Every structure is written in structure tokens, then in C-alpha cells.
Amino acid sequence: MSQTDYSFFGAVEQSFNKAAQFTKWDKGLLEQISACNAVLRLRFPLKREDGTIEVIEAYRVQHSHHKTPCKGGIRFSTEVNQDEVMALAALMTYKCAIVDVPFGGGKGGIKINPKDYTPYELEKITRRYTSELVKKNFIGPAIDVPAPDYGTGEREMSWIVDTYAAMNPDNIDAAGCVTGKPVSQGGVNGRRGATGLGVFYGLREVCNMPEEMGKRGMTTGVEGKRIVIQGLGNVGYHTAKYFQAAGSKLIALAEYEGAIMNEDGLDVDAVVSHRKSTGSILNFPGAKNLAKSGDALELECDILIPAALENVINGENAPRVNAKIVGEAANGPLTPEADEILLSKGILVVPDMYLNAGGVTVSYFEWLKNLSHVRYGRMEKRFQENLHGKILEEMENLTGKKVNDDDRKFIKHGPDEVDLVNSGLEETMINATRQIMEEWKGNPMIPDMRTAAYVVAINKVASTYTQLGIFP
Ligand code: NAD
């Protein structure tokens, strides 16, 4: 299949169908689960700063309403098209189901390269897109809740919440119409790095499984593991930070202009500041430049983490992938053909639809915060600190020994918002990893972890439909 014929939604459906045969659900119900419920295709004009008028192409897809609201990011990229947004929305349905986040899948996209527009123009585009979604009833805390994705971040989410709130002045829950907002505008501490932290927790859990590591001749734990990461945006950067902090070695980092490698390990913050000051990741002191950015995907390493865009490992380059584990931080970085090739090479693929669920999990926490109108930790932090302090004092009196200052600080510390958010995320990712692995081990016919993840997702979505009495 040529790369132009490739359908991302078709690939998601293919993975879905592969997994569906391992479930007991009725054919019609399976069809309903995999179908895209609603597709909104928009065209609207932008008057640019130079006075010219341009037509902007945009989408919002609601893949499933088995639970509402729908949830999924908004992407700004020239690659955006209906097929891509449908695929990403479908992945969101399965992702939310796996991590027990009570949303249906959604996704949005605007076909632009944000680098080609001024901040003023981007604001106009984002606000107009939001008002179109309001007009069509495609956004709202109970309807459909966007979030950041490729090419968007906190700034765009602020424009969205401000536009929505201005058009819905009587909605006391308006802040819950979008997540990934700055903390000053109803965001939650910990959201920015959540997807990367989730990727880290998910892969750490896999690395802690002696059986999986043993099969690949690897030791357990992430310390000392040699990591390659493609894409240093929100997801890639934070993933790199957490692996580095845990003692792994970042042996190569790739951006779209090129890739660098250093067997002794790269410091991600130093690389990012080098890129900021020189405009390129290349020529980083002490590192070797790779001829092509994509070459990084073929380096020998323990864990390869594509964290940029879909379809980067395909039938052409998959035979040359030389990692023991591939952790899909991006959505859809492997084509189904690549999946088969990596499977035959014994490479463990940890699938996107749960591995990068950290963002939506913490988005769920943000949405709950918005609906409850209170920050996490506000009620219990002081109480817990007083309680811990009292227990410590009693223990010291009874034993006659003093706890050292560092331990005292740790024990007395009551939870801040970020502590609660990160611990909720850790719990979620560990549970999801174990559920998928149990499903996989429970049925020797299931060929890979992606199929096992789909089986878990299908079972959860189908159970919701049957509980709702829609398909008795
Ligand atoms: P981002 O825009 O913050 O970063 C993407 C980075 O990838 C950019 O730095 C870009 O320059 C780089 N890049 C683009 N093409 C490349 C190439 N060919 N080689 C190397 N680098 C390249 O986007 P993001 O939010 O980090 O999203 C990345 C991926 O993760 C996407 O697939 C997205 O759908 C997925 N994802 C994001 C989130 C989130 O919370 N942001 C959550 C789940 C999944």
C-alpha cells in the first residue's frame, strides 16, 4: 500500500476487528462501537493581518456517545483531514474506556501550520472555531470537551474557554468546556506534563514485569535503560524528563530538522535550550548528528518512543527498527503493517491508546475540579499536616528518638493538588497496564498487547451499552 492510500481510520478499524474476534459481543453492537457517530466539517474565513482572506478547513468528530461528554484534543497541523480526525476520535473512545475515564471519544483538527500565522491570527482562528462549535452544539461541559493536542497548548485552551464562557454567560460550569487550561483559568496542576508522566508510568510498569523483560533478555526496572525519543513537544519533552530523572539514558533525540545521539546520555533541558538558542537540535555539544531525523527510529536501543505524529514507522522502515520495546507516546505512530513486522521481530509494542492516556486522565481530574469549583487538596491538606505532625510527635515521645529533618518534612507534608493528580495518574496507568497484560495472558490466541488493549476497551464500551439497556 502506498503511503498516500493509507487510511488511519481504516487502520484503527483493522485493529478493532482483529480484537473483536476475541470478544463475545453481537456483530451489530460491535459495528455501533467502531462507527463514528458524528462528524462536523467546517469552512470559515480568516481575514489575515495583511488584509487577504483565507478559507480555513476544520473538523470536530464525536466518535462515541456511550458516555458523555465526548473528549479529545484539538490539533493544528497541515496534515489534518477527516480520516485522521475520525481515527483519533475513535482512539479516544477506546483510550477513555481502558483508563476508566467516563467520556466518549472526540477529536478536533484545524488544517493549518501554526508557524505560518501570527498570534493574533491564531487567536482569531481559535475563537471562530469555538463559536462555530457553540453554534452547532459541539462543545460544552456536558457535551464535548476539547483539550490540547499536536500544535496546541494552554494558550489556545484559554481562548476556547473565554469564547465559550462569553457565549454562555449563565453556565456556572463553563470552565469545564475545555481542559488543558492554564491553572489561572481553571486548569489543574500537573496537566502540562501529564501525558509524558503517563507514558513513563506505563512503560515503567511494563519494565517492572520480570516475565516481559526476561523474554527480551532485559533486566527489570527503567534505571540504565537506553531510550530514543522522537519529538520534543509537550509529550516527548516530559516523557524524556521523567525517564532521565529515573536514571535512564536518553541516547538519541529527534526533532523534525534532525536527530542527535550520545551513548553517554543527553540532558533534555540542555538540548531544548540549545534548540531554542540556535533554532536547531543539531550540533549539540558532545553529540553526533544523524543524517536524517528518521534515522533515530532505527537505532539500537532498549525503548524507542515515537512522540511526534502518526505513521512514522511503516512497512518501509519497520524491518530496520532495532529496539526491544516501542512505546507509542504519539497517536498511531505505527501502521498495521509495521505492527506485524515488529511482532515477528519479537519487539514489544506498548500501544498508544492506553500509553498516552495520561493527558485525558488528568483532563478528567481537571473537568471534575471545574464542576466541583474547588481545588484538589484545599479541604484536607492542613488537616493531614496537623494529623501527621501529631502522630510524629507521639512516636518521638514514645521512642525517645528524633526523626531527621528530611523525613520529618516528607511525613508532615499534606497533599497539594499536583501530589493528588500525579498519584491518581500513577494508580490509573498501573491498573490499566495490569488489566491489559492479564487479558493478554488470559488468552494465548491474542497476538499482541495492542489487540489485548482493544479487547479490554471493547468489553468496557459494550458493557456500558448493555447496562444502558440500548442493546439488551
Ligand atoms: P507538540 O506539538 O507539542 O509536539 C510535537 C513535536 O514533534 C514538535 O516539537 C514537532 O516539531 C515534532 N515533530 C514533528 N514532526 C517530526 C518528525 N518527523 N520528527 C521528529 N519530530 C517531529 O505535540 P504533542 O502534544 O506533544 O503531541 C505529540 C503526539 O502525542 C501526537 O500524536 C498527539 O496526538 C499525541 N498526544 C498528545 C497528548 C497531549 O496531551 N498533548 C495526549 C495524548 C496524545
Coordinates of C-alpha atoms and ligand atoms in Angstrom, one line a residue:
M1 CA 0.0 0.0 0.0
S2 CA 1.4 3.4 -0.9
Q3 CA 1.6 6.0 1.9
T4 CA -1.0 8.2 0.1
D5 CA -3.5 5.3 0.2
Y6 CA -3.1 4.9 3.9
S7 CA -6.3 5.4 5.9
F8 CA -5.6 6.0 9.6
F9 CA -9.2 5.3 10.5
G10 CA -9.0 2.2 8.4
A11 CA -6.0 1.1 10.5
V12 CA -7.9 1.7 13.7
E13 CA -10.9 -0.3 12.3
Q14 CA -8.5 -3.1 11.3
S15 CA -7.0 -3.3 14.9
F16 CA -10.6 -3.2 16.3
N17 CA -11.7 -6.0 14.1
K18 CA -8.7 -8.1 14.9
A19 CA -9.6 -7.7 18.6
A20 CA -13.4 -8.1 18.2
Q21 CA -13.0 -11.8 17.3
F22 CA -11.7 -12.4 20.9
T23 CA -14.9 -10.9 22.4
K24 CA -18.4 -12.4 22.7
W25 CA -20.4 -9.4 21.5
D26 CA -23.1 -9.2 18.9
K27 CA -21.9 -8.1 15.4
G28 CA -24.3 -5.1 15.4
L29 CA -23.1 -3.9 18.7
L30 CA -19.5 -4.2 17.6
E31 CA -20.4 -2.2 14.5
Q32 CA -22.0 0.5 16.6
I33 CA -18.9 0.7 18.8
S34 CA -16.5 1.2 16.0
A35 CA -18.6 3.6 13.9
C36 CA -18.1 7.4 14.1
N37 CA -21.3 8.9 15.5
A38 CA -21.0 12.5 14.3
V39 CA -18.6 14.4 12.0
L40 CA -18.7 18.2 11.8
R41 CA -16.8 19.6 8.8
L42 CA -16.3 23.4 8.8
R43 CA -15.1 26.1 6.5
F44 CA -14.8 29.6 7.7
P45 CA -13.0 32.8 6.5
L46 CA -9.9 34.3 8.2
K47 CA -9.0 37.9 7.4
R48 CA -5.3 38.0 7.8
E49 CA -3.2 40.9 9.1
D50 CA -2.2 41.8 5.5
G51 CA -5.9 42.1 4.6
T52 CA -6.1 39.0 2.5
I53 CA -8.9 36.5 3.1
E54 CA -8.2 32.8 3.6
V55 CA -10.6 29.9 4.0
I56 CA -9.9 27.7 7.0
E57 CA -10.7 24.0 7.0
A58 CA -11.6 22.5 10.4
Y59 CA -13.3 19.4 11.9
R60 CA -14.8 18.1 15.1
V61 CA -15.6 14.4 15.4
Q62 CA -17.7 12.7 18.1
H63 CA -16.9 9.1 17.8
S64 CA -19.0 7.7 20.6
H65 CA -21.8 8.8 22.9
H66 CA -21.9 5.7 25.1
K67 CA -20.7 8.1 27.8
T68 CA -20.9 11.8 27.7
P69 CA -19.4 14.3 27.3
C70 CA -17.1 13.4 24.4
K71 CA -13.5 14.2 25.0
G72 CA -10.4 14.7 22.8
G73 CA -7.8 17.2 21.8
I74 CA -7.7 19.8 19.0
R75 CA -4.8 19.5 16.6
F76 CA -3.3 22.3 14.4
S77 CA -1.5 20.7 11.6
T78 CA -1.4 20.8 7.8
E79 CA -1.9 17.0 7.8
V80 CA -5.4 17.4 9.3
N81 CA -8.1 15.7 7.3
Q82 CA -11.4 14.0 8.1
D83 CA -10.0 10.5 8.1
E84 CA -7.3 11.5 10.6
V85 CA -9.7 13.2 13.0
M86 CA -12.1 10.2 12.8
A87 CA -9.3 7.9 13.7
L88 CA -8.0 10.0 16.6
A89 CA -11.6 10.3 17.9
A90 CA -12.0 6.5 17.8
L91 CA -8.8 6.1 19.7
M92 CA -10.1 8.4 22.3
T93 CA -13.2 6.2 22.9
Y94 CA -11.0 3.2 23.5
K95 CA -8.5 5.1 25.5
C96 CA -11.1 6.6 27.9
A97 CA -12.6 3.1 28.3
I98 CA -9.3 1.5 29.2
V99 CA -8.4 4.0 31.9
D100 CA -11.9 4.2 33.3
V101 CA -12.5 7.8 32.3
P102 CA -16.2 8.3 31.8
F103 CA -16.2 10.0 28.4
G104 CA -17.0 9.1 24.8
G105 CA -14.3 9.7 22.2
G106 CA -14.0 13.0 20.3
K107 CA -11.3 14.9 18.4
G108 CA -10.9 18.2 16.6
G109 CA -8.5 19.5 14.0
I110 CA -7.7 22.7 12.1
K111 CA -5.7 22.3 8.9
I112 CA -3.1 25.0 9.4
N113 CA 0.6 25.2 10.2
P114 CA 0.5 27.4 13.3
K115 CA 4.0 28.6 12.5
D116 CA 2.6 30.4 9.4
Y117 CA 0.2 32.6 11.4
T118 CA 0.7 35.5 13.9
P119 CA -0.6 35.0 17.5
Y120 CA -3.4 37.5 16.6
E121 CA -4.4 35.4 13.6
L122 CA -4.2 32.1 15.6
E123 CA -6.5 33.7 18.3
K124 CA -9.0 34.7 15.6
I125 CA -9.0 31.2 14.1
T126 CA -9.3 29.5 17.5
R127 CA -12.1 31.8 18.7
R128 CA -14.0 31.5 15.4
Y129 CA -13.7 27.7 15.5
T130 CA -15.0 27.7 19.1
S131 CA -18.0 29.9 18.2
E132 CA -18.8 27.5 15.3
L133 CA -18.7 24.6 17.8
V134 CA -21.0 26.5 20.1
K135 CA -23.5 27.3 17.3
K136 CA -23.6 23.6 16.3
N137 CA -23.8 22.4 19.9
F138 CA -20.5 20.6 19.6
I139 CA -18.8 21.9 22.7
G140 CA -19.8 22.2 26.4
P141 CA -19.0 20.7 29.8
A142 CA -21.8 18.1 29.3
I143 CA -21.5 17.8 25.5
D144 CA -17.9 17.7 24.2
V145 CA -14.8 18.8 26.0
P146 CA -11.7 19.5 23.8
A147 CA -8.1 19.6 25.1
P148 CA -4.6 20.3 23.7
D149 CA -3.0 18.1 21.0
Y150 CA -0.3 18.4 18.4
G151 CA 0.3 22.1 17.7
T152 CA -2.0 23.5 20.5
G153 CA -1.5 24.2 24.2
E154 CA -2.6 26.2 27.2
R155 CA -2.8 29.4 25.2
E156 CA -5.4 28.0 22.7
M157 CA -7.4 26.4 25.5
S158 CA -7.6 29.9 27.2
W159 CA -9.1 31.4 24.0
I160 CA -11.6 28.5 23.8
V161 CA -12.8 28.8 27.4
D162 CA -13.0 32.6 27.2
T163 CA -15.1 32.4 24.0
Y164 CA -17.3 29.6 25.3
A165 CA -17.9 31.5 28.6
A166 CA -18.7 34.7 26.8
M167 CA -21.3 32.9 24.7
N168 CA -22.8 31.0 27.7
P169 CA -22.8 33.6 30.5
D170 CA -25.4 31.7 32.6
N171 CA -23.4 28.4 32.6
I172 CA -21.8 28.2 36.0
D173 CA -19.8 25.2 34.8
A174 CA -18.4 26.9 31.7
A175 CA -14.8 26.4 32.8
G176 CA -15.4 22.6 32.2
C177 CA -15.9 23.2 28.4
V178 CA -12.3 22.5 27.7
T179 CA -9.3 21.1 29.6
G180 CA -5.6 21.8 29.5
K181 CA -6.2 25.3 30.5
P182 CA -3.6 27.4 32.4
V183 CA -4.0 26.9 36.2
S184 CA -5.0 30.6 36.5
Q185 CA -8.0 29.9 34.2
G186 CA -9.4 26.7 35.9
G187 CA -6.6 24.3 34.8
V188 CA -5.2 21.7 37.2
N189 CA -1.7 21.5 38.4
G190 CA 0.1 18.6 36.7
R191 CA -1.9 18.7 33.4
R192 CA 1.0 20.1 31.4
G193 CA 3.3 17.1 31.9
A194 CA 0.6 14.5 32.4
T195 CA 0.8 12.7 29.1
G196 CA 4.6 12.3 29.4
L197 CA 4.3 11.2 33.0
G198 CA 1.6 8.7 32.0
V199 CA 3.9 7.3 29.3
F200 CA 6.6 7.0 31.9
Y201 CA 4.4 5.2 34.4
G202 CA 3.0 2.8 31.8
L203 CA 6.5 1.9 30.4
R204 CA 7.9 1.6 34.0
E205 CA 5.2 -0.8 34.9
V206 CA 6.0 -3.0 31.8
C207 CA 9.7 -2.8 32.7
N208 CA 8.8 -4.0 36.2
M209 CA 7.3 -7.2 34.8
P210 CA 10.0 -9.9 35.1
E211 CA 8.4 -12.2 32.5
E212 CA 8.2 -9.5 29.8
M213 CA 11.7 -8.3 30.5
G214 CA 13.1 -11.9 30.7
K215 CA 11.6 -12.7 27.2
R216 CA 13.6 -9.9 25.7
G217 CA 16.8 -10.5 27.7
M218 CA 16.3 -7.3 29.7
T219 CA 16.7 -6.7 33.4
T220 CA 13.7 -5.2 35.3
G221 CA 13.4 -1.5 36.1
V222 CA 14.0 1.6 34.0
E223 CA 17.3 2.6 35.5
G224 CA 20.1 2.4 32.9
K225 CA 17.7 1.7 30.1
R226 CA 18.8 3.3 26.8
I227 CA 16.0 5.4 25.4
V228 CA 15.4 7.1 22.0
I229 CA 12.6 9.7 21.7
Q230 CA 11.2 11.3 18.5
G231 CA 9.5 14.7 19.0
L232 CA 10.4 17.1 21.8
G233 CA 7.0 18.8 22.1
N234 CA 4.7 18.5 25.1
V235 CA 4.6 14.7 25.2
G236 CA 8.1 13.9 24.1
Y237 CA 9.8 16.5 26.3
H238 CA 8.0 15.5 29.5
T239 CA 8.5 11.8 28.8
A240 CA 12.2 12.5 28.3
K241 CA 12.3 14.4 31.6
Y242 CA 10.8 11.6 33.6
F243 CA 13.0 8.9 32.1
Q244 CA 16.1 11.0 32.7
A245 CA 15.0 11.6 36.3
A246 CA 14.5 7.9 36.9
G247 CA 18.1 7.2 35.8
S248 CA 17.5 6.0 32.2
K249 CA 19.9 7.2 29.4
L250 CA 18.5 9.3 26.6
I251 CA 20.8 8.1 23.9
A252 CA 19.1 9.9 21.0
L253 CA 16.6 12.7 20.5
A254 CA 14.9 13.6 17.2
E255 CA 13.1 16.7 16.0
Y256 CA 11.8 17.4 12.5
E257 CA 15.0 19.2 11.5
G258 CA 17.3 16.3 12.5
A259 CA 18.4 14.0 15.3
I260 CA 21.3 13.8 17.7
M261 CA 22.9 10.9 19.6
N262 CA 25.2 10.4 22.5
E263 CA 25.7 6.9 24.1
D264 CA 26.5 8.5 27.4
G265 CA 23.1 10.1 27.6
L266 CA 21.7 13.6 26.6
D267 CA 20.4 16.1 29.1
V268 CA 16.9 17.0 27.7
D269 CA 16.8 20.5 29.2
A270 CA 20.2 21.4 27.8
V271 CA 19.1 20.1 24.3
V272 CA 15.9 22.1 24.4
S273 CA 17.7 25.3 25.4
H274 CA 20.3 24.6 22.6
R275 CA 17.5 24.3 20.2
K276 CA 15.9 27.5 21.4
S277 CA 19.1 29.5 21.0
T278 CA 20.3 28.0 17.7
G279 CA 17.0 27.2 16.1
S280 CA 18.0 23.5 15.7
I281 CA 18.6 20.4 17.7
L282 CA 21.7 19.7 15.5
N283 CA 25.3 20.4 16.6
F284 CA 24.6 19.9 20.2
P285 CA 27.9 19.9 22.1
G286 CA 29.2 16.3 22.6
A287 CA 26.6 14.7 20.4
K288 CA 26.7 13.2 16.9
N289 CA 24.3 14.5 14.3
L290 CA 22.3 11.9 12.4
A291 CA 21.9 12.4 8.7
K292 CA 18.1 12.2 8.7
S293 CA 15.7 12.7 11.6
G294 CA 14.1 9.3 10.8
D295 CA 17.4 7.5 11.3
A296 CA 16.9 7.8 15.1
L297 CA 14.0 5.3 14.8
E298 CA 16.4 2.7 13.6
L299 CA 19.0 2.9 16.4
E300 CA 19.7 0.0 18.6
C301 CA 18.2 0.8 22.0
D302 CA 16.0 -0.6 24.8
I303 CA 13.0 1.6 24.4
L304 CA 12.0 3.6 21.3
I305 CA 9.4 6.3 22.0
P306 CA 7.8 8.0 18.9
A307 CA 6.2 11.1 20.3
A308 CA 5.5 13.3 17.2
L309 CA 3.0 12.1 14.7
E310 CA 1.3 9.1 13.2
N311 CA 2.5 6.7 10.5
V312 CA 6.3 7.3 11.2
I313 CA 7.1 3.5 11.5
N314 CA 5.6 1.8 8.5
G315 CA 6.2 -1.2 6.1
E316 CA 9.3 0.5 4.7
N317 CA 11.3 1.2 7.8
A318 CA 9.9 -1.3 10.3
P319 CA 12.3 -4.1 9.3
R320 CA 15.2 -1.8 10.4
V321 CA 13.7 -0.9 13.9
N322 CA 16.2 -2.2 16.4
A323 CA 14.5 -1.6 19.8
K324 CA 13.4 -4.1 22.3
I325 CA 10.3 -2.1 23.3
V326 CA 8.4 0.5 21.3
G327 CA 6.3 2.8 23.5
E328 CA 3.7 4.7 21.4
A329 CA 3.6 8.1 23.0
A330 CA 2.2 9.6 19.8
N331 CA -1.2 8.5 18.4
G332 CA -0.9 5.9 15.7
P333 CA 2.9 6.1 15.1
L334 CA 2.9 2.5 13.7
T335 CA 0.9 1.3 10.7
P336 CA -0.7 -2.1 10.9
E337 CA 2.0 -3.4 8.5
A338 CA 4.7 -2.1 10.9
D339 CA 2.8 -3.8 13.8
E340 CA 3.1 -7.2 12.1
I341 CA 6.7 -6.7 11.3
L342 CA 7.7 -5.7 14.8
L343 CA 5.7 -8.6 16.2
S344 CA 7.6 -11.0 14.0
K345 CA 10.8 -9.5 15.3
G346 CA 9.8 -10.1 18.9
I347 CA 9.6 -6.4 19.7
L348 CA 7.0 -5.5 22.3
V349 CA 4.8 -2.6 21.2
V350 CA 3.1 -0.8 24.1
P351 CA 0.1 0.7 22.4
D352 CA -0.8 4.4 22.1
M353 CA -4.4 4.1 23.1
Y354 CA -3.6 3.4 26.7
L355 CA 0.1 4.5 26.9
N356 CA -0.6 8.2 26.2
A357 CA -3.8 8.3 28.2
G358 CA -2.2 10.4 30.9
G359 CA -3.4 13.6 29.3
V360 CA -7.1 12.5 29.2
T361 CA -6.9 11.1 32.7
V362 CA -5.6 14.3 34.2
S363 CA -8.1 16.2 31.9
Y364 CA -10.8 14.2 33.7
F365 CA -9.4 15.4 37.0
E366 CA -9.4 19.0 35.7
W367 CA -13.0 18.7 34.5
L368 CA -14.1 17.3 37.9
K369 CA -12.3 20.2 39.6
N370 CA -14.2 22.6 37.3
L371 CA -17.5 21.0 38.1
S372 CA -16.8 20.9 41.9
H373 CA -15.5 24.5 41.9
V374 CA -12.8 23.7 44.4
R375 CA -9.1 22.9 44.0
Y376 CA -7.8 19.5 45.0
G377 CA -6.3 19.4 48.5
R378 CA -7.9 22.6 49.7
M379 CA -10.1 20.7 52.2
E380 CA -7.7 18.1 53.6
K381 CA -4.1 19.4 53.2
R382 CA -3.9 21.3 56.5
F383 CA -5.9 18.7 58.4
Q384 CA -3.5 16.0 57.2
E385 CA -0.4 18.0 58.1
N386 CA -1.7 18.6 61.6
L387 CA -2.6 14.9 62.0
H388 CA 0.8 13.7 60.7
G389 CA 2.6 16.2 62.9
K390 CA 0.7 14.9 65.9
I391 CA 1.5 11.2 65.1
L392 CA 5.2 12.0 64.6
E393 CA 5.3 13.9 68.0
E394 CA 3.7 11.0 69.8
M395 CA 6.1 8.5 68.2
E396 CA 9.1 10.6 69.1
N397 CA 7.9 10.9 72.7
L398 CA 7.3 7.2 73.0
T399 CA 10.6 6.1 71.4
G400 CA 12.7 8.9 72.7
K401 CA 14.3 9.2 69.2
K402 CA 14.1 12.1 66.7
V403 CA 13.2 11.8 63.0
N404 CA 15.7 13.6 60.7
D405 CA 14.7 16.9 59.0
D406 CA 14.2 15.4 55.5
D407 CA 11.9 12.6 56.8
R408 CA 10.1 15.0 59.0
K409 CA 9.3 17.2 56.0
F410 CA 8.2 14.3 53.9
I411 CA 5.9 12.7 56.6
K412 CA 4.3 16.0 57.7
H413 CA 3.6 17.1 54.1
G414 CA -0.1 17.2 53.4
P415 CA -1.1 16.7 49.7
D416 CA -1.0 19.6 47.2
E417 CA -3.1 19.5 44.1
V418 CA -0.2 18.2 42.0
D419 CA 0.5 15.3 44.5
L420 CA -3.1 14.1 44.3
V421 CA -3.2 14.5 40.5
N422 CA 0.1 12.6 40.0
S423 CA -0.9 9.8 42.4
G424 CA -4.3 9.4 40.7
L425 CA -2.4 9.2 37.4
E426 CA 0.1 6.6 38.7
E427 CA -2.7 4.5 40.0
T428 CA -4.6 4.7 36.7
M429 CA -1.6 3.8 34.5
I430 CA -0.5 0.9 36.7
N431 CA -4.1 -0.5 36.8
A432 CA -4.5 -0.2 33.0
T433 CA -1.2 -1.9 32.3
R434 CA -2.0 -4.8 34.5
Q435 CA -5.5 -5.2 33.1
I436 CA -4.2 -5.3 29.6
M437 CA -1.4 -7.8 30.5
E438 CA -3.9 -10.0 32.3
E439 CA -6.2 -10.0 29.2
W440 CA -3.3 -10.9 27.0
K441 CA -2.0 -13.7 29.3
G442 CA -5.6 -15.0 29.8
N443 CA -5.9 -15.8 26.1
P444 CA -2.9 -17.2 24.3
M445 CA -4.6 -16.6 20.9
I446 CA -4.3 -12.8 21.4
P447 CA -1.2 -12.0 19.4
D448 CA 0.0 -8.7 20.9
M449 CA -0.5 -6.0 23.5
R450 CA -2.5 -3.7 21.2
T451 CA -5.1 -6.4 20.5
A452 CA -5.3 -7.1 24.2
A453 CA -5.9 -3.4 24.9
Y454 CA -8.6 -3.3 22.2
V455 CA -10.3 -6.3 23.8
V456 CA -10.3 -4.6 27.2
A457 CA -11.7 -1.4 25.6
I458 CA -14.4 -3.2 23.6
N459 CA -15.6 -5.2 26.6
K460 CA -15.9 -2.0 28.7
V461 CA -17.7 0.0 26.0
A462 CA -20.0 -2.9 25.1
S463 CA -20.9 -3.4 28.8
T464 CA -21.8 0.2 29.1
Y465 CA -24.2 -0.1 26.1
T466 CA -25.8 -3.2 27.6
Q467 CA -26.1 -1.6 31.1
L468 CA -27.8 1.4 29.4
G469 CA -30.3 -1.1 28.0
I470 CA -29.6 0.1 24.5
F471 CA -28.7 -3.4 23.4
P472 CA -30.4 -5.7 25.9
Ligands
NAD1 P1 3.5 19.1 20.1 O1 3.1 19.9 19.0 O2 3.7 19.7 21.5 O3 4.9 18.4 19.8 C1 5.2 17.6 18.6 C2 6.7 17.7 18.4 O4 7.0 16.8 17.3 C3 7.1 19.1 17.9 O5 8.2 19.6 18.6 C4 7.5 18.9 16.4 O6 8.5 19.7 15.9 C5 8.0 17.4 16.5 N1 7.9 16.7 15.2 C6 7.1 16.9 14.1 N2 7.4 16.1 13.1 C7 8.5 15.4 13.5 C8 9.3 14.5 12.9 N3 9.1 14.0 11.6 N4 10.4 14.0 13.5 C9 10.7 14.5 14.8 N5 10.0 15.4 15.4 C10 8.9 15.8 14.8 O7 2.5 17.9 20.2 P2 2.2 16.9 21.4 O8 1.0 17.5 22.1 O9 3.5 16.6 22.1 O10 1.6 15.6 20.6 C11 2.5 14.7 20.0 C12 1.7 13.4 19.8 O11 1.2 12.9 21.0 C13 0.6 13.5 18.9 O12 0.4 12.2 18.2 C14 -0.6 13.6 19.8 O13 -1.8 13.2 19.2 C15 -0.2 12.7 20.9 N6 -0.9 13.0 22.2 C16 -0.8 14.3 22.8 C17 -1.4 14.5 24.0 C18 -1.2 15.8 24.8 O14 -1.7 15.8 26.0 N7 -0.6 16.8 24.2 C19 -2.1 13.4 24.6 C20 -2.2 12.2 24.0 C21 -1.6 12.0 22.8

